[in-house]
Amino acid sequence: MEYLTLNNGVRMPALGLGVFQTPPEETRAAVAAALDLGYRHIDTAAAYGNEHEVGQALRDSGVPRGELFVETKIWISDYGYDETLHGFDKSAAKLGLDRIDLLILHQALPSDFERTTAAYRALETLLADGRVRAIGVSNFMVEHLTALLDATSVVPAVNQLEIHPYFQQRAVLDFDDAHGIVNQAWSPIGGITFYPGYGEDRRSVLQDPVVTRIAAEHGRSPAQVLLRWGLQQGRSVIPKSTRRERIAENIDVFGFSLDAGQLAALDGLETGRRGGPEPADVTLATYGRAIPEAA
């Protein structure tokens, strides 16, 4: 495993298991498989509805807590200072943890950015109180990061973004790099490029001829090539799968390296096409939903 050192000195495994859209009934087995295969970083979110099952798998694994890195996210419906503190309580209870390793805001809320900054100030309080080890954001663009840095004190440790060769968000990556913010890729193997919602003309980056050619050159899978591409550029990657063989394949990416020409060829696949929601479209009216209390 490779590690990244966050801007407050906390070490984070560079590769983790994501559980976005993993049904609760499948989450426990997927996390258990990942931990058995050597994963120590698990990424979930309040909005995923599977924090409880992640927590069950963590407890059942027998892996010492000190070896685990658990990341979760506050949803926009729980933004605001007091609301976010309570959001932490809900997530911690579902996960069965007293302290969360990385807590991030799931989206910017451009239509009510004061709620966003209030939520982040709550994260700063949780950090100061030792209830989280690091804080960050997700899906924040340069304008959101600039406004956040102007209004708060702690520079985010992580910005989790849609990053794959077809959509690289280089302006945001450069801003993050300049401010010591680790870029963390969701959909690092371009899974969103073959989801039905990507459009009728969708094409999977896993099937791109450039990717498959490089995979053949290394005797690796396209997914392994894309994960290696992200890791070699200093990013955290959190691929998701519920299949043990895929989970095993995704962690087996530390025994080879891409050369400069291969990295450049992958960089050259940029399409500028976002698969996730446009940040400006994320409002409480369109995406707000209540996050249940812990049972």
PDB file of C-alpha atoms in Angstrom:
ATOM      1  CA  MET A   1       0.000   0.000   0.000  1.00  0.00           C
ATOM      2  CA  GLU A   2       1.120   3.534  -0.737  1.00  0.00           C
ATOM      3  CA  TYR A   3       0.276   6.343   1.682  1.00  0.00           C
ATOM      4  CA  LEU A   4      -0.368  10.050   1.314  1.00  0.00           C
ATOM      5  CA  THR A   5       0.451  12.518   4.062  1.00  0.00           C
ATOM      6  CA  LEU A   6      -2.314  15.062   4.509  1.00  0.00           C
ATOM      7  CA  ASN A   7      -1.606  18.717   5.243  1.00  0.00           C
ATOM      8  CA  ASN A   8      -2.008  18.164   8.993  1.00  0.00           C
ATOM      9  CA  GLY A   9       0.417  15.226   9.078  1.00  0.00           C
ATOM     10  CA  VAL A  10      -2.175  12.430   9.091  1.00  0.00           C
ATOM     11  CA  ARG A  11      -1.224   9.470   6.862  1.00  0.00           C
ATOM     12  CA  MET A  12      -3.959   8.110   4.603  1.00  0.00           C
ATOM     13  CA  PRO A  13      -3.841   4.949   2.498  1.00  0.00           C
ATOM     14  CA  ALA A  14      -3.778   6.158  -1.086  1.00  0.00           C
ATOM     15  CA  LEU A  15      -6.216   3.486  -2.249  1.00  0.00           C
ATOM     16  CA  GLY A  16      -9.504   2.659  -0.573  1.00  0.00           C
ATOM     17  CA  LEU A  17     -12.830   0.993  -1.172  1.00  0.00           C
ATOM     18  CA  GLY A  18     -15.772   3.189  -2.117  1.00  0.00           C
ATOM     19  CA  VAL A  19     -19.338   2.097  -1.380  1.00  0.00           C
ATOM     20  CA  PHE A  20     -21.351   4.618  -3.414  1.00  0.00           C
ATOM     21  CA  GLN A  21     -24.568   2.989  -4.656  1.00  0.00           C
ATOM     22  CA  THR A  22     -23.679  -0.230  -2.872  1.00  0.00           C
ATOM     23  CA  PRO A  23     -26.967  -1.525  -1.422  1.00  0.00           C
ATOM     24  CA  PRO A  24     -26.885  -1.872   2.369  1.00  0.00           C
ATOM     25  CA  GLU A  25     -27.458  -5.616   2.106  1.00  0.00           C
ATOM     26  CA  GLU A  26     -24.297  -5.951  -0.048  1.00  0.00           C
ATOM     27  CA  THR A  27     -22.126  -3.432   1.761  1.00  0.00           C
ATOM     28  CA  ARG A  28     -21.142  -5.575   4.715  1.00  0.00           C
ATOM     29  CA  ALA A  29     -19.810  -8.392   2.530  1.00  0.00           C
ATOM     30  CA  ALA A  30     -17.976  -5.990   0.187  1.00  0.00           C
ATOM     31  CA  VAL A  31     -16.215  -4.214   3.056  1.00  0.00           C
ATOM     32  CA  ALA A  32     -15.412  -7.527   4.730  1.00  0.00           C
ATOM     33  CA  ALA A  33     -13.843  -8.794   1.511  1.00  0.00           C
ATOM     34  CA  ALA A  34     -11.843  -5.598   1.095  1.00  0.00           C
ATOM     35  CA  LEU A  35     -10.466  -5.724   4.619  1.00  0.00           C
ATOM     36  CA  ASP A  36      -9.572  -9.391   4.186  1.00  0.00           C
ATOM     37  CA  LEU A  37      -7.702  -8.516   0.982  1.00  0.00           C
ATOM     38  CA  GLY A  38      -5.645  -5.773   2.625  1.00  0.00           C
ATOM     39  CA  TYR A  39      -7.670  -2.599   2.215  1.00  0.00           C
ATOM     40  CA  ARG A  40      -7.502  -0.296   5.218  1.00  0.00           C
ATOM     41  CA  HIS A  41      -9.296   2.773   3.826  1.00  0.00           C
ATOM     42  CA  ILE A  42     -13.083   2.728   3.476  1.00  0.00           C
ATOM     43  CA  ASP A  43     -15.035   5.658   2.000  1.00  0.00           C
ATOM     44  CA  THR A  44     -18.755   6.010   2.696  1.00  0.00           C
ATOM     45  CA  ALA A  45     -21.241   8.868   3.182  1.00  0.00           C
ATOM     46  CA  ALA A  46     -24.359   9.701   5.132  1.00  0.00           C
ATOM     47  CA  ALA A  47     -26.278   9.967   1.864  1.00  0.00           C
ATOM     48  CA  TYR A  48     -25.291   6.446   0.798  1.00  0.00           C
ATOM     49  CA  GLY A  49     -27.463   4.893   3.494  1.00  0.00           C
ATOM     50  CA  ASN A  50     -24.902   2.194   4.314  1.00  0.00           C
ATOM     51  CA  GLU A  51     -22.774   3.614   7.132  1.00  0.00           C
ATOM     52  CA  HIS A  52     -24.297   1.136   9.584  1.00  0.00           C
ATOM     53  CA  GLU A  53     -23.252  -1.825   7.439  1.00  0.00           C
ATOM     54  CA  VAL A  54     -19.761  -0.378   6.967  1.00  0.00           C
ATOM     55  CA  GLY A  55     -19.468  -0.162  10.747  1.00  0.00           C
ATOM     56  CA  GLN A  56     -20.623  -3.744  11.184  1.00  0.00           C
ATOM     57  CA  ALA A  57     -17.992  -4.982   8.753  1.00  0.00           C
ATOM     58  CA  LEU A  58     -15.273  -2.965  10.474  1.00  0.00           C
ATOM     59  CA  ARG A  59     -16.154  -4.449  13.855  1.00  0.00           C
ATOM     60  CA  ASP A  60     -16.477  -7.994  12.547  1.00  0.00           C
ATOM     61  CA  SER A  61     -13.146  -7.851  10.714  1.00  0.00           C
ATOM     62  CA  GLY A  62     -10.978  -7.922  13.790  1.00  0.00           C
ATOM     63  CA  VAL A  63      -8.635  -5.384  12.183  1.00  0.00           C
ATOM     64  CA  PRO A  64      -7.274  -3.089  14.920  1.00  0.00           C
ATOM     65  CA  ARG A  65      -8.885   0.334  14.841  1.00  0.00           C
ATOM     66  CA  GLY A  66      -5.497   1.990  14.546  1.00  0.00           C
ATOM     67  CA  GLU A  67      -4.924   0.314  11.182  1.00  0.00           C
ATOM     68  CA  LEU A  68      -8.211   1.551   9.697  1.00  0.00           C
ATOM     69  CA  PHE A  69      -8.884   4.824   7.899  1.00  0.00           C
ATOM     70  CA  VAL A  70     -12.612   5.584   7.788  1.00  0.00           C
ATOM     71  CA  GLU A  71     -13.947   8.440   5.678  1.00  0.00           C
ATOM     72  CA  THR A  72     -17.517   9.702   5.466  1.00  0.00           C
ATOM     73  CA  LYS A  73     -19.402  12.751   4.273  1.00  0.00           C
ATOM     74  CA  ILE A  74     -22.010  15.202   5.577  1.00  0.00           C
ATOM     75  CA  TRP A  75     -24.950  15.641   3.203  1.00  0.00           C
ATOM     76  CA  ILE A  76     -26.235  19.114   2.239  1.00  0.00           C
ATOM     77  CA  SER A  77     -29.461  18.615   4.213  1.00  0.00           C
ATOM     78  CA  ASP A  78     -27.345  18.653   7.380  1.00  0.00           C
ATOM     79  CA  TYR A  79     -25.414  21.833   6.522  1.00  0.00           C
ATOM     80  CA  GLY A  80     -25.310  24.622   9.078  1.00  0.00           C
ATOM     81  CA  TYR A  81     -23.175  24.705  12.213  1.00  0.00           C
ATOM     82  CA  ASP A  82     -25.391  22.867  14.696  1.00  0.00           C
ATOM     83  CA  GLU A  83     -26.878  20.668  11.974  1.00  0.00           C
ATOM     84  CA  THR A  84     -23.434  19.473  10.888  1.00  0.00           C
ATOM     85  CA  LEU A  85     -22.370  18.715  14.442  1.00  0.00           C
ATOM     86  CA  HIS A  86     -25.484  16.562  14.689  1.00  0.00           C
ATOM     87  CA  GLY A  87     -24.679  15.038  11.299  1.00  0.00           C
ATOM     88  CA  PHE A  88     -21.370  13.898  12.736  1.00  0.00           C
ATOM     89  CA  ASP A  89     -23.171  12.344  15.692  1.00  0.00           C
ATOM     90  CA  LYS A  90     -25.460  10.412  13.340  1.00  0.00           C
ATOM     91  CA  SER A  91     -22.612   9.140  11.205  1.00  0.00           C
ATOM     92  CA  ALA A  92     -20.407   8.230  14.156  1.00  0.00           C
ATOM     93  CA  ALA A  93     -23.232   6.288  15.784  1.00  0.00           C
ATOM     94  CA  LYS A  94     -24.029   4.375  12.590  1.00  0.00           C
ATOM     95  CA  LEU A  95     -20.353   3.575  12.047  1.00  0.00           C
ATOM     96  CA  GLY A  96     -19.906   2.673  15.711  1.00  0.00           C
ATOM     97  CA  LEU A  97     -16.931   5.000  16.037  1.00  0.00           C
ATOM     98  CA  ASP A  98     -15.958   7.643  18.574  1.00  0.00           C
ATOM     99  CA  ARG A  99     -13.644   9.318  16.070  1.00  0.00           C
ATOM    100  CA  ILE A 100     -13.775   9.509  12.275  1.00  0.00           C
ATOM    101  CA  ASP A 101     -10.508   9.679  10.359  1.00  0.00           C
ATOM    102  CA  LEU A 102     -11.703  11.976   7.572  1.00  0.00           C
ATOM    103  CA  LEU A 103     -14.985  13.898   7.526  1.00  0.00           C
ATOM    104  CA  ILE A 104     -15.844  15.937   4.450  1.00  0.00           C
ATOM    105  CA  LEU A 105     -18.677  18.037   3.064  1.00  0.00           C
ATOM    106  CA  HIS A 106     -20.310  16.056   0.257  1.00  0.00           C
ATOM    107  CA  GLN A 107     -21.055  18.980  -2.082  1.00  0.00           C
ATOM    108  CA  ALA A 108     -20.770  22.714  -2.219  1.00  0.00           C
ATOM    109  CA  LEU A 109     -24.142  24.405  -1.879  1.00  0.00           C
ATOM    110  CA  PRO A 110     -23.657  27.439  -4.137  1.00  0.00           C
ATOM    111  CA  SER A 111     -27.229  28.659  -3.676  1.00  0.00           C
ATOM    112  CA  ASP A 112     -26.672  28.989   0.090  1.00  0.00           C
ATOM    113  CA  PHE A 113     -22.951  29.149   0.601  1.00  0.00           C
ATOM    114  CA  GLU A 114     -23.319  30.583   4.093  1.00  0.00           C
ATOM    115  CA  ARG A 115     -24.735  27.213   5.136  1.00  0.00           C
ATOM    116  CA  THR A 116     -21.724  25.564   3.515  1.00  0.00           C
ATOM    117  CA  THR A 117     -19.226  27.693   5.428  1.00  0.00           C
ATOM    118  CA  ALA A 118     -21.166  27.183   8.666  1.00  0.00           C
ATOM    119  CA  ALA A 119     -20.995  23.433   8.061  1.00  0.00           C
ATOM    120  CA  TYR A 120     -17.257  23.640   7.488  1.00  0.00           C
ATOM    121  CA  ARG A 121     -16.793  25.634  10.698  1.00  0.00           C
ATOM    122  CA  ALA A 122     -18.485  22.738  12.466  1.00  0.00           C
ATOM    123  CA  LEU A 123     -15.903  20.424  10.910  1.00  0.00           C
ATOM    124  CA  GLU A 124     -13.195  22.726  12.252  1.00  0.00           C
ATOM    125  CA  THR A 125     -14.722  22.389  15.725  1.00  0.00           C
ATOM    126  CA  LEU A 126     -14.830  18.606  15.445  1.00  0.00           C
ATOM    127  CA  LEU A 127     -11.179  18.637  14.369  1.00  0.00           C
ATOM    128  CA  ALA A 128     -10.153  20.870  17.272  1.00  0.00           C
ATOM    129  CA  ASP A 129     -12.049  18.620  19.691  1.00  0.00           C
ATOM    130  CA  GLY A 130     -10.315  15.499  18.366  1.00  0.00           C
ATOM    131  CA  ARG A 131     -13.502  13.861  17.158  1.00  0.00           C
ATOM    132  CA  VAL A 132     -12.141  13.765  13.604  1.00  0.00           C
ATOM    133  CA  ARG A 133      -8.530  13.446  12.499  1.00  0.00           C
ATOM    134  CA  ALA A 134      -8.839  15.414   9.255  1.00  0.00           C
ATOM    135  CA  ILE A 135     -11.487  17.412   7.391  1.00  0.00           C
ATOM    136  CA  GLY A 136     -12.148  18.197   3.778  1.00  0.00           C
ATOM    137  CA  VAL A 137     -14.633  18.709   0.978  1.00  0.00           C
ATOM    138  CA  SER A 138     -16.013  16.954  -2.077  1.00  0.00           C
ATOM    139  CA  ASN A 139     -17.024  18.260  -5.495  1.00  0.00           C
ATOM    140  CA  PHE A 140     -15.783  21.796  -4.698  1.00  0.00           C
ATOM    141  CA  MET A 141     -14.734  23.841  -7.692  1.00  0.00           C
ATOM    142  CA  VAL A 142     -12.118  26.616  -7.629  1.00  0.00           C
ATOM    143  CA  GLU A 143     -14.670  29.319  -6.851  1.00  0.00           C
ATOM    144  CA  HIS A 144     -16.072  27.290  -3.957  1.00  0.00           C
ATOM    145  CA  LEU A 145     -12.627  26.582  -2.557  1.00  0.00           C
ATOM    146  CA  THR A 146     -11.619  30.225  -2.840  1.00  0.00           C
ATOM    147  CA  ALA A 147     -14.727  31.370  -0.972  1.00  0.00           C
ATOM    148  CA  LEU A 148     -14.258  28.686   1.663  1.00  0.00           C
ATOM    149  CA  LEU A 149     -10.610  29.569   2.283  1.00  0.00           C
ATOM    150  CA  ASP A 150     -11.554  33.234   2.651  1.00  0.00           C
ATOM    151  CA  ALA A 151     -14.199  32.434   5.284  1.00  0.00           C
ATOM    152  CA  THR A 152     -12.581  29.681   7.376  1.00  0.00           C
ATOM    153  CA  SER A 153      -9.281  28.847   9.060  1.00  0.00           C
ATOM    154  CA  VAL A 154      -8.368  25.236   8.253  1.00  0.00           C
ATOM    155  CA  VAL A 155      -7.336  24.381   4.702  1.00  0.00           C
ATOM    156  CA  PRO A 156      -9.196  21.223   3.601  1.00  0.00           C
ATOM    157  CA  ALA A 157      -7.009  18.134   3.688  1.00  0.00           C
ATOM    158  CA  VAL A 158      -8.842  16.496   0.779  1.00  0.00           C
ATOM    159  CA  ASN A 159     -11.076  17.457  -2.138  1.00  0.00           C
ATOM    160  CA  GLN A 160     -12.900  14.420  -3.517  1.00  0.00           C
ATOM    161  CA  LEU A 161     -13.750  14.857  -7.193  1.00  0.00           C
ATOM    162  CA  GLU A 162     -14.870  13.031 -10.286  1.00  0.00           C
ATOM    163  CA  ILE A 163     -11.508  12.272 -11.898  1.00  0.00           C
ATOM    164  CA  HIS A 164     -10.840   9.828 -14.721  1.00  0.00           C
ATOM    165  CA  PRO A 165      -9.117  10.262 -18.101  1.00  0.00           C
ATOM    166  CA  TYR A 166     -12.307  11.486 -19.788  1.00  0.00           C
ATOM    167  CA  PHE A 167     -12.873  14.188 -17.135  1.00  0.00           C
ATOM    168  CA  GLN A 168      -9.790  15.445 -15.331  1.00  0.00           C
ATOM    169  CA  GLN A 169     -10.740  18.842 -13.857  1.00  0.00           C
ATOM    170  CA  ARG A 170      -7.192  20.118 -14.209  1.00  0.00           C
ATOM    171  CA  ALA A 171      -7.945  23.645 -12.985  1.00  0.00           C
ATOM    172  CA  VAL A 172      -9.284  22.252  -9.712  1.00  0.00           C
ATOM    173  CA  LEU A 173      -6.420  19.779  -9.395  1.00  0.00           C
ATOM    174  CA  ASP A 174      -3.896  22.578  -9.884  1.00  0.00           C
ATOM    175  CA  PHE A 175      -5.620  24.762  -7.283  1.00  0.00           C
ATOM    176  CA  ASP A 176      -5.663  21.891  -4.807  1.00  0.00           C
ATOM    177  CA  ASP A 177      -1.994  21.137  -5.433  1.00  0.00           C
ATOM    178  CA  ALA A 178      -1.065  24.783  -4.892  1.00  0.00           C
ATOM    179  CA  HIS A 179      -2.843  24.796  -1.524  1.00  0.00           C
ATOM    180  CA  GLY A 180      -1.702  21.426  -0.215  1.00  0.00           C
ATOM    181  CA  ILE A 181      -5.094  19.762  -0.695  1.00  0.00           C
ATOM    182  CA  VAL A 182      -4.989  16.084  -1.689  1.00  0.00           C
ATOM    183  CA  ASN A 183      -7.037  15.257  -4.768  1.00  0.00           C
ATOM    184  CA  GLN A 184      -9.164  12.183  -4.215  1.00  0.00           C
ATOM    185  CA  ALA A 185     -10.795  10.536  -7.205  1.00  0.00           C
ATOM    186  CA  TRP A 186     -14.285   9.169  -7.128  1.00  0.00           C
ATOM    187  CA  SER A 187     -15.088   7.127 -10.235  1.00  0.00           C
ATOM    188  CA  PRO A 188     -11.308   6.657 -10.746  1.00  0.00           C
ATOM    189  CA  ILE A 189     -11.853   3.894 -13.293  1.00  0.00           C
ATOM    190  CA  GLY A 190     -14.503   5.935 -15.074  1.00  0.00           C
ATOM    191  CA  GLY A 191     -17.417   3.869 -13.851  1.00  0.00           C
ATOM    192  CA  ILE A 192     -19.736   6.796 -14.292  1.00  0.00           C
ATOM    193  CA  THR A 193     -18.929   6.806 -18.022  1.00  0.00           C
ATOM    194  CA  PHE A 194     -20.877   3.588 -18.484  1.00  0.00           C
ATOM    195  CA  TYR A 195     -23.774   4.306 -16.117  1.00  0.00           C
ATOM    196  CA  PRO A 196     -27.092   4.677 -17.980  1.00  0.00           C
ATOM    197  CA  GLY A 197     -27.406   8.277 -16.838  1.00  0.00           C
ATOM    198  CA  TYR A 198     -24.271   9.250 -18.748  1.00  0.00           C
ATOM    199  CA  GLY A 199     -26.297   9.423 -21.957  1.00  0.00           C
ATOM    200  CA  GLU A 200     -27.132   7.268 -24.938  1.00  0.00           C
ATOM    201  CA  ASP A 201     -23.809   8.015 -26.614  1.00  0.00           C
ATOM    202  CA  ARG A 202     -21.838   6.993 -23.559  1.00  0.00           C
ATOM    203  CA  ARG A 203     -18.568   5.126 -24.036  1.00  0.00           C
ATOM    204  CA  SER A 204     -16.689   3.441 -21.247  1.00  0.00           C
ATOM    205  CA  VAL A 205     -13.184   4.696 -20.616  1.00  0.00           C
ATOM    206  CA  LEU A 206     -12.338   1.084 -19.719  1.00  0.00           C
ATOM    207  CA  GLN A 207     -12.879   0.185 -23.369  1.00  0.00           C
ATOM    208  CA  ASP A 208     -10.921   3.088 -24.817  1.00  0.00           C
ATOM    209  CA  PRO A 209      -8.274   1.796 -27.254  1.00  0.00           C
ATOM    210  CA  VAL A 210      -5.537   3.824 -25.545  1.00  0.00           C
ATOM    211  CA  VAL A 211      -6.387   2.277 -22.177  1.00  0.00           C
ATOM    212  CA  THR A 212      -6.673  -1.261 -23.484  1.00  0.00           C
ATOM    213  CA  ARG A 213      -3.381  -0.911 -25.392  1.00  0.00           C
ATOM    214  CA  ILE A 214      -1.515   0.209 -22.266  1.00  0.00           C
ATOM    215  CA  ALA A 215      -3.152  -2.558 -20.259  1.00  0.00           C
ATOM    216  CA  ALA A 216      -1.960  -5.131 -22.785  1.00  0.00           C
ATOM    217  CA  GLU A 217       1.570  -3.700 -22.659  1.00  0.00           C
ATOM    218  CA  HIS A 218       1.689  -4.349 -18.919  1.00  0.00           C
ATOM    219  CA  GLY A 219      -0.348  -7.541 -18.815  1.00  0.00           C
ATOM    220  CA  ARG A 220      -2.821  -5.725 -16.574  1.00  0.00           C
ATOM    221  CA  SER A 221      -6.513  -4.900 -16.713  1.00  0.00           C
ATOM    222  CA  PRO A 222      -7.790  -1.523 -17.925  1.00  0.00           C
ATOM    223  CA  ALA A 223      -9.051  -0.792 -14.409  1.00  0.00           C
ATOM    224  CA  GLN A 224      -5.595  -1.392 -12.959  1.00  0.00           C
ATOM    225  CA  VAL A 225      -4.063   0.962 -15.517  1.00  0.00           C
ATOM    226  CA  LEU A 226      -6.512   3.739 -14.631  1.00  0.00           C
ATOM    227  CA  LEU A 227      -5.893   3.322 -10.904  1.00  0.00           C
ATOM    228  CA  ARG A 228      -2.137   3.391 -11.487  1.00  0.00           C
ATOM    229  CA  TRP A 229      -2.570   6.575 -13.557  1.00  0.00           C
ATOM    230  CA  GLY A 230      -4.233   8.276 -10.614  1.00  0.00           C
ATOM    231  CA  LEU A 231      -1.822   7.002  -7.983  1.00  0.00           C
ATOM    232  CA  GLN A 232       1.265   8.029  -9.957  1.00  0.00           C
ATOM    233  CA  GLN A 233      -0.059  11.588 -10.127  1.00  0.00           C
ATOM    234  CA  GLY A 234      -0.270  11.766  -6.335  1.00  0.00           C
ATOM    235  CA  ARG A 235      -4.000  11.214  -6.037  1.00  0.00           C
ATOM    236  CA  SER A 236      -6.041   9.111  -3.688  1.00  0.00           C
ATOM    237  CA  VAL A 237      -8.302   6.655  -5.517  1.00  0.00           C
ATOM    238  CA  ILE A 238     -11.408   4.957  -4.131  1.00  0.00           C
ATOM    239  CA  PRO A 239     -12.725   2.408  -6.636  1.00  0.00           C
ATOM    240  CA  LYS A 240     -15.974   0.643  -5.791  1.00  0.00           C
ATOM    241  CA  SER A 241     -17.048  -2.925  -6.359  1.00  0.00           C
ATOM    242  CA  THR A 242     -19.090  -5.564  -4.600  1.00  0.00           C
ATOM    243  CA  ARG A 243     -17.333  -8.503  -6.317  1.00  0.00           C
ATOM    244  CA  ARG A 244     -14.432 -10.030  -4.413  1.00  0.00           C
ATOM    245  CA  GLU A 245     -12.421 -10.707  -7.570  1.00  0.00           C
ATOM    246  CA  ARG A 246     -12.739  -7.065  -8.663  1.00  0.00           C
ATOM    247  CA  ILE A 247     -11.941  -5.797  -5.186  1.00  0.00           C
ATOM    248  CA  ALA A 248      -8.785  -7.952  -5.278  1.00  0.00           C
ATOM    249  CA  GLU A 249      -7.886  -6.722  -8.765  1.00  0.00           C
ATOM    250  CA  ASN A 250      -8.253  -3.082  -7.750  1.00  0.00           C
ATOM    251  CA  ILE A 251      -5.751  -3.307  -4.896  1.00  0.00           C
ATOM    252  CA  ASP A 252      -3.193  -5.160  -7.010  1.00  0.00           C
ATOM    253  CA  VAL A 253      -1.789  -1.980  -8.558  1.00  0.00           C
ATOM    254  CA  PHE A 254       1.488  -1.472  -6.714  1.00  0.00           C
ATOM    255  CA  GLY A 255       3.699  -3.821  -8.713  1.00  0.00           C
ATOM    256  CA  PHE A 256       4.039  -1.842 -11.937  1.00  0.00           C
ATOM    257  CA  SER A 257       4.448   1.723 -13.175  1.00  0.00           C
ATOM    258  CA  LEU A 258       3.333   3.648 -16.223  1.00  0.00           C
ATOM    259  CA  ASP A 259       6.025   5.451 -18.172  1.00  0.00           C
ATOM    260  CA  ALA A 260       5.876   9.126 -19.137  1.00  0.00           C
ATOM    261  CA  GLY A 261       4.499   8.378 -22.592  1.00  0.00           C
ATOM    262  CA  GLN A 262       1.718   6.223 -21.196  1.00  0.00           C
ATOM    263  CA  LEU A 263       0.782   8.846 -18.617  1.00  0.00           C
ATOM    264  CA  ALA A 264       0.684  11.499 -21.340  1.00  0.00           C
ATOM    265  CA  ALA A 265      -1.468   9.298 -23.573  1.00  0.00           C
ATOM    266  CA  LEU A 266      -4.005   8.865 -20.766  1.00  0.00           C
ATOM    267  CA  ASP A 267      -3.904  12.597 -20.031  1.00  0.00           C
ATOM    268  CA  GLY A 268      -4.750  13.165 -23.685  1.00  0.00           C
ATOM    269  CA  LEU A 269      -8.138  11.434 -23.404  1.00  0.00           C
ATOM    270  CA  GLU A 270      -9.837  14.452 -21.792  1.00  0.00           C
ATOM    271  CA  THR A 271     -13.355  15.069 -23.156  1.00  0.00           C
ATOM    272  CA  GLY A 272     -14.478  17.815 -20.766  1.00  0.00           C
ATOM    273  CA  ARG A 273     -17.671  15.898 -20.129  1.00  0.00           C
ATOM    274  CA  ARG A 274     -18.803  15.685 -16.515  1.00  0.00           C
ATOM    275  CA  GLY A 275     -20.672  12.546 -15.484  1.00  0.00           C
ATOM    276  CA  GLY A 276     -21.847  13.699 -12.074  1.00  0.00           C
ATOM    277  CA  PRO A 277     -24.198  16.600 -11.383  1.00  0.00           C
ATOM    278  CA  GLU A 278     -23.171  20.118 -12.287  1.00  0.00           C
ATOM    279  CA  PRO A 279     -22.129  21.774  -9.011  1.00  0.00           C
ATOM    280  CA  ALA A 280     -24.401  24.770  -9.649  1.00  0.00           C
ATOM    281  CA  ASP A 281     -27.384  22.417  -9.922  1.00  0.00           C
ATOM    282  CA  VAL A 282     -26.927  21.066  -6.397  1.00  0.00           C
ATOM    283  CA  THR A 283     -29.550  22.798  -4.278  1.00  0.00           C
ATOM    284  CA  LEU A 284     -31.654  21.765  -1.312  1.00  0.00           C
ATOM    285  CA  ALA A 285     -34.702  21.875  -3.570  1.00  0.00           C
ATOM    286  CA  THR A 286     -33.231  19.439  -6.083  1.00  0.00           C
ATOM    287  CA  TYR A 287     -31.037  17.202  -3.924  1.00  0.00           C
ATOM    288  CA  GLY A 288     -32.069  17.771  -0.320  1.00  0.00           C
ATOM    289  CA  ARG A 289     -33.296  14.751   1.601  1.00  0.00           C
ATOM    290  CA  ALA A 290     -33.429  13.937   5.257  1.00  0.00           C
ATOM    291  CA  ILE A 291     -30.632  11.796   6.648  1.00  0.00           C
ATOM    292  CA  PRO A 292     -32.127   9.336   9.156  1.00  0.00           C
ATOM    293  CA  GLU A 293     -31.137   9.325  12.773  1.00  0.00           C
ATOM    294  CA  ALA A 294     -29.007   6.465  14.055  1.00  0.00           C
ATOM    295  CA  ALA A 295     -31.196   3.606  15.269  1.00  0.00           C
TER     296      ALA A 295
END
